[in-house]
């Protein structure tokens, strides 16, 4: 014991205690700073372990230096030896003590640095189809989608939506770390599926996206009827691995089987693949509709299939077929889904869309979307739907916040991104809009809407038609979803006053009606406009008469559709039927007033202004133009300068006054 007492006295005399304490405090501070900043700087996990190892090695060295030297007013000097002390023995004791303390600290610190806490966030990557029958690819996609949906029900997790993860299908060149960084998640779930008859083999691996290390792996070899048990088990194991809390209601939702009929389930997951395609083309929707209906025939109690069918009907009504039969079917199937399963989040989402698209009943739609968001806290569609309604209510800030949340949950979904960009564009924040549309194009290079919106930014902000033309040129030549590309190309050529080229491009489209941004446009109407601009009035009138027949049929199919009535009003104005034209334009504005739709209403107001120009009522036209240049999602000065629709007003002094007054707003 006496040698140790001498050792402690010598340590105190040489002030080693003070240096040891100062070193421990400084090292602890450095480790704390590194733990916080290294992840933010995107440094690899081993960099933190290296810092800790160097500090541990430095501790014995610091104590040896403190033993040998002392800081005095005269500078650093060798600490004098005291006669009678065992200098060599005490130095050995010091080194041994320092090494033991460093090793002990290393056992405590290094494992914690290696196993840095994983955030409660995950992306379920597309599963590989290992089945001999390649048509079973839809089954692998369905497994991935259902696992993702189950995880989306867990409020304590952040789960990336399906569209963003599907962009990594078949992409073996990106590391887990790159994917995790791009999607903003800490973990990835990879998997493969092999189906042979009614047997299913599923292999999955949960991966730490920070270091590409496997957290765990699992194999399942089950009957097809046990596929739901696999999905539930996986969701619970992932939640446990990420230390996510599961509420009793969430556990109950995970345990619920959507159907007992395996054939109905196979039809359902095929329908989901069509319904979730990013282009949402009419053909995709019709295929989804047929498959949902087949699944329902096999299992009349399949609530999720009713909900999916309802959303397809609502989308068809909203985009291309605003027919009462579609609206009624959307409502009835959504109500049936909730009758079968009152807690089905997808059912509330479907009912919300039927109120939103079918009735423009925003209050009831929002109530349903809020329920869906609560039950599916990681579902981007709920946030996007809420944001879409809020902008129609003129709540631009709240709308943008919800759309930004949707983009966080689905960062590579072009549809979410161009909806967010459309908000910025409507508010004339062109820099933000352009950036978001670039992200949408990167996420989906063949997305017509993303390229079209980016082109619109150039036109509306600077009057740059060449930039818009370049965006269209980037699309595949075969891409023309329901005439959307044709209408956009014709629009650009019109602004460039290349009327003959516009007419030629239009006549290459074989359909009778184009699904343009402003709604259904009879091709004959645009043909008449171009003949009119080229002073061929007989042909123009002939085409306007043909367009009138089509437009009246469309209005008769859906008499409460404002864009169809506005279109009929413009055709009647072109035919010189002033009173009837203005009546149709006003009726359209009554059906969709800006007070009830701040997002879509301005396009109806613009159509009414054009009717006034066609009919020579310039006072009313200028009144509306003044308003449209000030309102969100209205007109802009660069566009007004280009559009030949306003040519009759250009000689009026009031036109230049508008340009001068509002030129700074763009």
XYZ file of C-alpha atoms in Angstrom:
666
model
C 0.000 0.000 0.000
C 2.914 2.379 0.809
C 4.275 2.345 -2.785
C 0.835 3.397 -4.034
C 0.681 6.241 -1.477
C 4.008 7.462 -2.788
C 2.724 7.209 -6.315
C -0.375 9.303 -5.584
C 1.705 11.934 -3.800
C 4.035 12.127 -6.801
C 1.068 12.390 -9.222
C -0.322 15.264 -7.153
C 3.052 17.055 -6.947
C 3.514 16.870 -10.701
C -0.061 18.199 -11.242
C -0.996 15.182 -13.364
C -4.504 15.186 -11.838
C -5.172 18.613 -13.258
C -4.003 17.657 -16.752
C -5.977 14.395 -16.668
C -9.177 16.214 -15.675
C -8.661 18.911 -18.312
C -7.967 16.271 -21.002
C -11.095 14.264 -20.127
C -13.290 17.381 -20.236
C -11.798 18.545 -23.555
C -12.006 15.053 -25.093
C -15.622 14.658 -24.009
C -16.457 18.029 -25.568
C -14.751 17.088 -28.848
C -16.560 13.734 -29.022
C -19.887 15.462 -28.383
C -19.229 18.016 -31.141
C -18.109 15.290 -33.575
C -21.185 13.152 -32.812
C -23.426 16.078 -33.699
C -21.579 17.501 -36.704
C -20.180 14.471 -38.528
C -23.621 13.124 -39.566
C -24.631 16.635 -40.670
C -21.461 16.838 -42.777
C -22.322 13.394 -44.188
C -19.018 11.913 -42.906
C -18.826 8.112 -42.656
C -19.339 6.410 -39.309
C -15.693 5.309 -39.096
C -14.582 8.966 -38.940
C -16.159 9.347 -35.486
C -14.553 6.104 -34.321
C -11.182 7.385 -35.571
C -11.518 10.603 -33.555
C -12.383 8.628 -30.407
C -9.460 6.215 -30.966
C -6.982 9.092 -31.396
C -8.238 10.772 -28.227
C -7.903 7.506 -26.301
C -4.341 7.006 -27.554
C -3.542 10.589 -26.700
C -4.589 10.218 -23.050
C -1.530 8.187 -21.870
C 0.744 10.463 -23.913
C -0.765 13.563 -22.293
C -0.236 12.108 -18.800
C 3.369 11.169 -19.573
C 4.067 14.696 -20.773
C 2.350 16.123 -17.685
C 4.556 13.887 -15.511
C 7.756 14.932 -17.232
C 7.120 18.660 -17.712
C 5.595 21.527 -15.827
C 4.306 24.895 -16.976
C 5.935 27.727 -14.994
C 6.122 31.535 -15.346
C 9.478 30.946 -17.020
C 7.952 28.560 -19.558
C 7.759 24.784 -19.903
C 10.388 23.125 -17.761
C 11.359 19.587 -16.777
C 9.682 18.675 -13.497
C 12.478 18.241 -10.883
C 12.853 14.875 -9.187
C 12.477 14.608 -5.418
C 15.152 12.531 -3.687
C 13.883 9.282 -2.252
C 11.039 8.754 -4.725
C 10.822 5.711 -6.940
C 10.712 7.645 -10.214
C 10.822 4.692 -12.613
C 8.303 2.618 -10.659
C 5.900 5.539 -10.388
C 6.171 6.232 -14.124
C 5.304 2.604 -14.876
C 2.301 2.878 -12.547
C 1.221 6.057 -14.364
C 1.478 4.529 -17.839
C -0.337 1.370 -16.749
C -3.132 3.407 -15.136
C -3.506 5.634 -18.224
C -3.636 2.659 -20.590
C -6.196 0.838 -18.396
C -8.410 3.949 -18.292
C -8.134 4.425 -22.072
C -8.973 0.793 -22.794
C -11.942 0.889 -20.403
C -13.213 4.099 -22.013
C -12.725 2.535 -25.451
C -14.903 -0.458 -24.514
C -17.624 2.005 -23.513
C -17.359 4.592 -26.312
C -16.425 2.741 -29.499
C -19.401 0.333 -29.641
C -21.755 3.291 -29.174
C -20.050 5.179 -31.969
C -20.294 2.109 -34.224
C -23.967 1.573 -33.420
C -25.059 5.182 -33.735
C -28.806 5.378 -33.244
C -30.759 4.722 -36.425
C -33.517 7.191 -37.234
C -37.034 5.820 -37.428
C -37.216 6.167 -41.185
C -37.365 3.595 -43.972
C -37.791 3.117 -47.704
C -39.105 -0.198 -49.054
C -37.273 -0.699 -52.353
C -38.878 -2.601 -55.269
C -38.757 -6.344 -54.699
C -36.992 -8.535 -57.238
C -39.201 -11.037 -59.029
C -37.491 -14.445 -59.030
C -40.472 -16.353 -60.418
C -39.984 -18.262 -63.641
C -43.157 -16.663 -65.003
C -42.217 -13.036 -65.577
C -45.868 -12.043 -65.523
C -45.627 -12.623 -61.760
C -43.705 -9.336 -61.538
C -46.964 -7.693 -60.476
C -47.043 -10.041 -57.461
C -43.595 -8.907 -56.312
C -44.713 -5.299 -56.747
C -47.867 -6.022 -54.794
C -45.899 -7.525 -51.905
C -43.637 -4.483 -51.775
C -46.605 -2.132 -51.960
C -48.568 -3.880 -49.208
C -45.574 -3.991 -46.868
C -45.044 -0.301 -47.523
C -48.726 0.409 -46.827
C -48.566 -1.500 -43.543
C -45.534 0.494 -42.454
C -47.291 3.721 -43.462
C -49.871 3.010 -40.753
C -47.221 3.376 -38.009
C -47.189 6.987 -36.855
C -43.798 6.712 -35.138
C -42.094 5.908 -38.470
C -41.214 8.003 -41.489
C -41.975 5.904 -44.583
C -41.227 6.991 -48.151
C -44.170 6.566 -50.534
C -44.304 4.075 -53.405
C -43.596 6.329 -56.369
C -40.268 7.555 -55.007
C -38.946 4.088 -54.181
C -40.083 2.707 -57.547
C -37.576 4.982 -59.262
C -34.890 2.574 -57.986
C -36.365 -0.440 -59.747
C -33.575 -2.480 -61.335
C -30.966 0.120 -60.334
C -27.941 -1.765 -59.017
C -25.464 1.083 -59.445
C -26.567 3.167 -56.460
C -25.204 2.312 -53.029
C -27.454 2.053 -49.988
C -25.868 5.225 -48.650
C -26.643 7.159 -51.843
C -30.248 5.957 -51.877
C -30.714 6.710 -48.180
C -29.368 10.222 -48.648
C -31.540 10.881 -51.735
C -34.706 9.689 -49.973
C -33.847 11.080 -46.549
C -34.054 7.766 -44.655
C -31.794 5.794 -42.328
C -32.811 2.285 -43.386
C -33.754 0.395 -46.529
C -35.742 -2.804 -46.964
C -34.670 -4.948 -49.908
C -36.335 -8.159 -50.931
C -37.079 -10.797 -53.505
C -40.205 -12.836 -54.200
C -40.593 -16.222 -55.864
C -44.091 -17.551 -56.510
C -44.737 -21.079 -57.743
C -48.418 -21.883 -57.894
C -49.811 -21.286 -54.427
C -46.402 -21.280 -52.711
C -44.587 -18.022 -52.005
C -40.990 -17.549 -50.933
C -40.004 -14.098 -49.682
C -36.498 -13.023 -48.702
C -35.945 -9.598 -47.119
C -33.030 -7.680 -45.622
C -33.165 -4.565 -43.467
C -30.115 -2.408 -44.230
C -28.511 0.496 -42.402
C -28.298 3.101 -45.170
C -25.451 4.904 -43.406
C -22.924 2.066 -43.594
C -24.596 -0.474 -45.932
C -24.600 -3.080 -43.145
C -27.388 -5.629 -42.698
C -29.405 -5.149 -39.535
C -31.281 -8.413 -40.036
C -32.531 -10.740 -42.735
C -35.597 -12.965 -42.877
C -36.861 -15.787 -45.115
C -40.485 -16.853 -45.474
C -41.746 -19.939 -47.283
C -45.528 -19.997 -47.057
C -48.770 -20.701 -48.861
C -50.249 -17.852 -50.869
C -53.017 -17.577 -48.279
C -50.373 -16.675 -45.651
C -49.089 -13.657 -47.555
C -50.856 -11.243 -45.184
C -49.237 -12.892 -42.173
C -45.845 -12.302 -43.814
C -46.643 -8.633 -44.341
C -47.832 -8.175 -40.757
C -44.821 -9.982 -39.293
C -42.416 -7.867 -41.350
C -44.037 -4.605 -40.303
C -43.834 -5.567 -36.626
C -40.188 -6.680 -36.880
C -39.172 -3.505 -38.684
C -40.949 -1.369 -36.097
C -39.136 -3.287 -33.340
C -35.736 -2.916 -35.035
C -36.222 0.843 -35.388
C -37.672 1.113 -31.855
C -40.891 2.586 -33.216
C -43.865 2.515 -30.879
C -46.995 0.709 -32.018
C -50.318 1.852 -30.574
C -53.032 -0.747 -29.932
C -55.070 0.585 -32.866
C -52.035 0.361 -35.148
C -51.441 -3.238 -34.104
C -55.072 -4.018 -34.827
C -54.839 -2.470 -38.313
C -51.706 -4.489 -39.083
C -53.461 -7.720 -38.081
C -56.493 -7.079 -40.306
C -56.669 -9.203 -43.484
C -58.097 -7.330 -46.511
C -59.546 -10.506 -48.084
C -59.685 -14.250 -47.578
C -59.790 -14.895 -51.331
C -56.299 -15.261 -52.836
C -57.566 -14.912 -56.430
C -59.317 -11.659 -55.549
C -56.090 -10.440 -53.945
C -54.090 -11.202 -57.103
C -56.562 -9.183 -59.202
C -56.426 -6.369 -56.661
C -52.656 -5.988 -56.735
C -52.733 -5.968 -60.551
C -55.335 -3.187 -60.404
C -53.120 -1.239 -58.004
C -50.235 -1.324 -60.491
C -52.412 0.353 -63.134
C -54.038 2.816 -60.732
C -50.695 3.999 -59.360
C -48.986 4.626 -62.691
C -47.606 8.171 -62.776
C -49.200 9.118 -66.118
C -52.762 8.343 -64.904
C -53.770 7.854 -68.521
C -57.327 6.970 -69.432
C -56.188 3.510 -70.586
C -54.501 2.808 -67.234
C -57.607 3.892 -65.344
C -59.887 1.690 -67.453
C -57.627 -1.334 -66.854
C -57.601 -0.637 -63.120
C -61.393 -0.234 -63.101
C -61.890 -3.621 -64.785
C -59.519 -5.454 -62.432
C -61.017 -3.909 -59.277
C -64.474 -4.955 -60.446
C -63.257 -8.516 -61.089
C -61.769 -8.668 -57.597
C -65.066 -7.458 -56.107
C -66.987 -10.154 -57.997
C -64.798 -12.809 -56.372
C -65.048 -11.200 -52.927
C -68.037 -8.851 -52.471
C -66.668 -7.963 -48.991
C -63.289 -6.720 -50.278
C -63.361 -3.194 -48.818
C -59.953 -2.127 -50.167
C -61.012 -3.050 -53.712
C -64.134 -0.871 -53.391
C -61.939 1.997 -52.163
C -59.528 1.591 -55.079
C -62.388 1.480 -57.587
C -63.853 4.636 -56.081
C -60.610 6.557 -56.500
C -60.361 5.485 -60.149
C -63.917 6.701 -60.780
C -63.224 10.028 -59.061
C -60.059 10.565 -61.088
C -61.857 9.785 -64.363
C -64.596 12.261 -63.421
C -62.049 14.934 -62.499
C -59.803 14.654 -65.548
C -61.623 13.412 -68.622
C -65.201 12.237 -68.048
C -67.170 14.579 -65.752
C -70.257 12.432 -66.131
C -72.910 12.028 -63.415
C -72.594 8.234 -63.656
C -68.892 8.412 -62.787
C -69.565 10.726 -59.830
C -72.331 8.502 -58.465
C -70.242 5.353 -58.834
C -67.320 6.994 -57.017
C -69.569 7.927 -54.087
C -71.362 4.598 -53.818
C -68.185 2.480 -53.936
C -66.451 4.672 -51.328
C -69.459 4.385 -49.022
C -69.532 0.622 -49.597
C -65.853 0.364 -48.627
C -66.518 2.128 -45.325
C -69.688 0.131 -44.749
C -67.557 -3.017 -44.957
C -64.683 -1.576 -42.902
C -65.356 1.688 -41.096
C -61.699 2.036 -40.051
C -60.277 1.639 -43.565
C -58.067 4.680 -44.179
C -58.159 4.132 -47.937
C -61.959 4.210 -47.721
C -61.893 7.646 -46.092
C -59.396 8.803 -48.715
C -61.711 7.580 -51.483
C -64.785 9.206 -49.941
C -62.831 12.439 -49.585
C -61.973 12.438 -53.288
C -65.598 11.789 -54.207
C -66.638 14.875 -52.209
C -63.726 16.899 -53.594
C -63.860 16.021 -57.290
C -67.523 15.096 -57.519
C -69.222 17.796 -55.433
C -66.527 20.390 -54.698
C -67.665 19.957 -51.112
C -64.381 20.984 -49.548
C -65.492 20.819 -45.905
C -66.635 17.191 -46.098
C -63.657 16.228 -48.259
C -61.198 17.760 -45.770
C -62.852 15.923 -42.889
C -62.352 12.596 -44.684
C -58.766 13.437 -45.673
C -57.920 14.326 -42.066
C -59.151 10.901 -40.951
C -57.074 9.255 -43.696
C -54.005 11.261 -42.675
C -54.428 10.209 -39.053
C -54.771 6.542 -40.000
C -52.040 6.678 -42.692
C -49.595 9.279 -41.330
C -47.012 8.457 -43.997
C -49.366 8.593 -46.989
C -48.345 11.463 -49.294
C -51.728 11.391 -51.084
C -53.552 12.625 -47.983
C -51.257 15.636 -47.556
C -51.405 16.406 -51.280
C -55.211 16.218 -51.308
C -55.472 18.554 -48.332
C -53.023 20.964 -49.963
C -54.941 20.838 -53.254
C -58.176 21.835 -51.521
C -56.527 24.585 -49.473
C -55.218 26.323 -52.585
C -58.711 26.264 -54.064
C -59.819 27.938 -50.829
C -57.139 30.595 -51.353
C -55.112 29.365 -48.353
C -51.851 29.414 -50.274
C -49.439 29.216 -47.328
C -51.232 26.281 -45.680
C -51.549 24.571 -49.053
C -47.846 24.902 -49.820
C -46.932 23.558 -46.367
C -48.979 20.391 -46.935
C -47.638 19.906 -50.459
C -44.088 20.287 -49.134
C -44.869 17.579 -46.543
C -46.139 15.337 -49.347
C -42.891 15.949 -51.229
C -40.879 14.935 -48.149
C -42.764 11.637 -47.963
C -42.581 11.066 -51.725
C -39.523 13.041 -52.893
C -39.285 11.379 -56.310
C -42.967 11.489 -57.213
C -43.252 13.776 -60.244
C -46.983 14.269 -59.643
C -46.415 15.524 -56.093
C -43.549 17.727 -57.242
C -45.328 19.427 -60.120
C -48.340 20.045 -57.871
C -46.011 21.760 -55.428
C -44.367 23.637 -58.287
C -47.799 24.708 -59.556
C -48.379 26.390 -56.184
C -45.170 28.398 -56.531
C -46.040 29.201 -60.145
C -49.526 30.404 -59.209
C -47.967 32.754 -56.638
C -45.398 33.929 -59.215
C -42.443 32.541 -57.252
C -40.722 31.477 -60.450
C -37.344 30.597 -58.923
C -38.887 28.105 -56.492
C -41.208 26.735 -59.189
C -38.377 26.183 -61.653
C -36.301 24.366 -59.036
C -39.152 22.010 -58.140
C -39.938 21.253 -61.787
C -36.262 20.381 -62.289
C -36.629 17.891 -59.429
C -39.755 16.470 -61.054
C -37.937 16.015 -64.369
C -35.004 14.330 -62.614
C -37.459 12.004 -60.854
C -39.406 11.212 -64.040
C -37.575 12.298 -67.221
C -40.502 11.207 -69.415
C -43.161 13.043 -67.403
C -45.112 15.245 -69.796
C -46.487 17.475 -67.019
C -43.069 18.162 -65.463
C -41.602 19.316 -68.786
C -44.741 21.272 -69.695
C -44.790 23.117 -66.367
C -41.098 23.982 -66.612
C -41.770 25.391 -70.066
C -44.699 27.367 -68.646
C -42.383 28.980 -66.088
C -40.191 30.323 -68.913
C -43.195 31.685 -70.807
C -45.098 33.198 -67.885
C -42.039 34.772 -66.248
C -39.994 35.882 -69.267
C -42.012 35.198 -72.389
C -39.363 32.667 -73.451
C -41.081 30.264 -75.846
C -37.818 28.700 -77.024
C -37.139 27.278 -73.548
C -40.619 25.745 -73.495
C -40.042 24.299 -76.963
C -36.814 22.662 -75.800
C -38.637 21.020 -72.905
C -41.180 19.423 -75.238
C -38.379 18.197 -77.487
C -37.013 16.150 -74.570
C -40.137 13.963 -74.482
C -40.332 10.708 -76.477
C -42.045 11.205 -79.838
C -44.747 8.674 -78.969
C -45.751 10.466 -75.754
C -49.109 12.193 -76.156
C -51.380 11.270 -73.263
C -54.924 12.132 -74.416
C -53.584 14.931 -76.635
C -51.796 16.768 -73.832
C -48.491 17.083 -75.682
C -50.230 18.200 -78.881
C -52.157 20.930 -77.047
C -48.954 22.163 -75.404
C -47.007 22.151 -78.676
C -49.842 24.021 -80.400
C -49.928 26.554 -77.549
C -46.225 27.318 -77.943
C -46.497 27.642 -81.741
C -49.469 29.971 -81.273
C -47.469 32.237 -78.960
C -44.699 32.214 -81.590
C -47.375 33.192 -84.176
C -46.468 30.216 -86.353
C -50.110 29.549 -87.156
C -49.551 27.324 -90.197
C -47.158 25.119 -88.196
C -49.633 25.024 -85.312
C -52.403 23.907 -87.649
C -50.197 21.192 -89.126
C -49.215 19.908 -85.654
C -52.863 19.904 -84.584
C -54.033 17.957 -87.612
C -51.600 15.146 -86.801
C -53.730 14.445 -83.721
C -56.482 12.036 -84.729
C -58.806 12.485 -81.779
C -61.876 14.687 -81.727
C -61.168 16.273 -78.327
C -57.866 17.249 -76.728
C -57.467 16.990 -72.974
C -55.744 20.355 -72.521
C -54.783 22.151 -69.295
C -57.988 24.199 -69.375
C -60.179 21.125 -69.975
C -61.694 19.363 -72.985
C -61.044 21.327 -76.195
C -62.607 20.265 -79.517
C -59.851 19.986 -82.107
C -62.094 21.733 -84.647
C -62.193 24.873 -82.476
C -58.410 25.238 -82.532
C -58.377 24.564 -86.270
C -60.909 27.356 -86.705
C -58.762 29.713 -84.619
C -55.723 29.095 -86.819
C -57.703 29.594 -90.029
C -59.026 32.820 -88.509
C -55.496 34.032 -87.699
C -54.527 33.287 -91.310
C -57.539 35.295 -92.612
C -59.264 32.232 -94.056
C -62.661 33.113 -92.591
C -64.823 30.646 -94.584
C -62.788 27.665 -93.337
C -62.649 29.164 -89.867
C -66.435 29.388 -89.682
C -66.823 25.848 -90.980
C -64.516 24.512 -88.248
C -66.247 26.588 -85.562
C -69.578 25.075 -86.582
C -68.102 21.574 -86.256
C -66.631 22.502 -82.885
C -70.028 23.782 -81.729
C -71.619 20.370 -82.294
C -68.904 18.680 -80.233
C -69.008 21.296 -77.460
C -72.802 21.145 -77.136
C -72.603 17.358 -76.834
C -69.993 17.679 -74.095
C -72.112 20.213 -72.213
C -75.207 18.024 -72.503
C -73.210 15.119 -71.025
C -72.137 17.263 -68.067
C -74.153 20.498 -67.811
C -72.510 21.611 -64.550
C -68.945 21.375 -65.837
C -67.622 24.951 -65.958
C -64.698 24.405 -68.387
C -67.031 22.771 -70.936
C -69.472 25.684 -70.754
C -66.623 28.186 -71.028
C -65.392 26.378 -74.115
C -68.867 26.466 -75.679
C -69.032 30.191 -74.910
C -65.771 30.834 -76.782
C -67.001 28.872 -79.807
C -70.275 30.809 -79.874
C -68.311 34.062 -79.625
C -66.185 33.014 -82.610
C -69.429 32.402 -84.526
C -70.612 35.930 -83.705
C -73.403 34.878 -81.334
C -72.644 37.543 -78.737
C -75.506 37.166 -76.257
C -75.401 33.355 -76.189
C -71.622 33.383 -75.855
C -71.595 35.808 -72.914
C -74.405 33.865 -71.248
C -72.366 30.647 -71.432
C -69.251 32.416 -70.134
C -71.140 33.913 -67.205
C -72.769 30.570 -66.449
C -69.322 28.974 -66.346
C -68.119 31.672 -63.930
C -71.168 31.019 -61.725
C -70.421 27.295 -61.681
C -66.767 27.844 -60.784
C -66.348 31.285 -59.195
C -62.952 32.354 -57.909
C -64.512 32.807 -54.479
C -65.014 29.028 -54.374
C -61.942 27.989 -56.364
C -58.953 30.316 -56.187
C -56.867 27.850 -58.204
C -59.170 26.874 -61.082
C -61.467 29.890 -61.087
C -59.017 32.288 -62.820
C -58.940 30.077 -65.941
C -62.726 30.461 -66.248
C -62.385 34.210 -65.747
C -59.753 34.247 -68.514
C -62.128 32.400 -70.849
C -64.855 34.962 -70.107
C -62.410 37.787 -70.857
C -61.607 36.164 -74.213
C -65.345 35.887 -74.962
C -65.660 39.630 -74.343
C -62.750 40.260 -76.750
C -64.301 38.045 -79.460
C -67.644 39.849 -79.073
C -66.113 43.351 -78.998
C -66.999 44.208 -75.387
C -63.559 45.642 -74.601
C -64.591 47.497 -71.431
C -65.518 44.218 -69.734
C -62.398 42.538 -71.104
C -60.110 45.219 -69.624
C -61.921 45.001 -66.290
C -61.203 41.278 -66.088
C -57.613 41.620 -67.325
C -56.876 44.149 -64.582
C -58.095 41.597 -62.057
C -56.296 38.608 -63.603
C -52.926 40.391 -63.561
C -53.247 40.844 -59.798
C -54.723 37.508 -58.707
C -52.792 34.273 -58.000
C -52.839 31.822 -60.908
C -54.039 34.558 -63.211
C -52.289 36.126 -66.207
C -48.796 37.611 -66.411
C -47.481 40.537 -68.433
C -44.966 38.479 -70.511
C -47.750 36.079 -71.501
C -50.156 38.925 -72.254
C -47.592 40.419 -74.625
C -47.317 37.155 -76.583
C -50.847 35.756 -76.786
C -52.576 36.701 -80.083
C -55.955 36.248 -78.356
C -55.536 39.798 -77.030
C -54.503 41.379 -80.345
C -57.787 43.316 -80.793
C -56.953 45.221 -77.581
C -53.396 46.229 -78.427
C -54.278 49.490 -80.194
C -56.258 50.625 -77.154
C -54.239 52.880 -74.824
C -55.574 50.940 -71.860
C -53.625 47.855 -72.959
C -50.227 49.556 -72.717
C -51.317 51.116 -69.441
C -51.925 47.614 -68.064
C -48.485 46.502 -69.248
C -46.818 49.508 -67.647
C -48.758 49.158 -64.392
C -48.202 45.439 -63.849
C -44.853 44.927 -65.559
C -43.046 44.848 -62.215
C -45.249 42.055 -60.830
C -43.581 39.390 -62.958
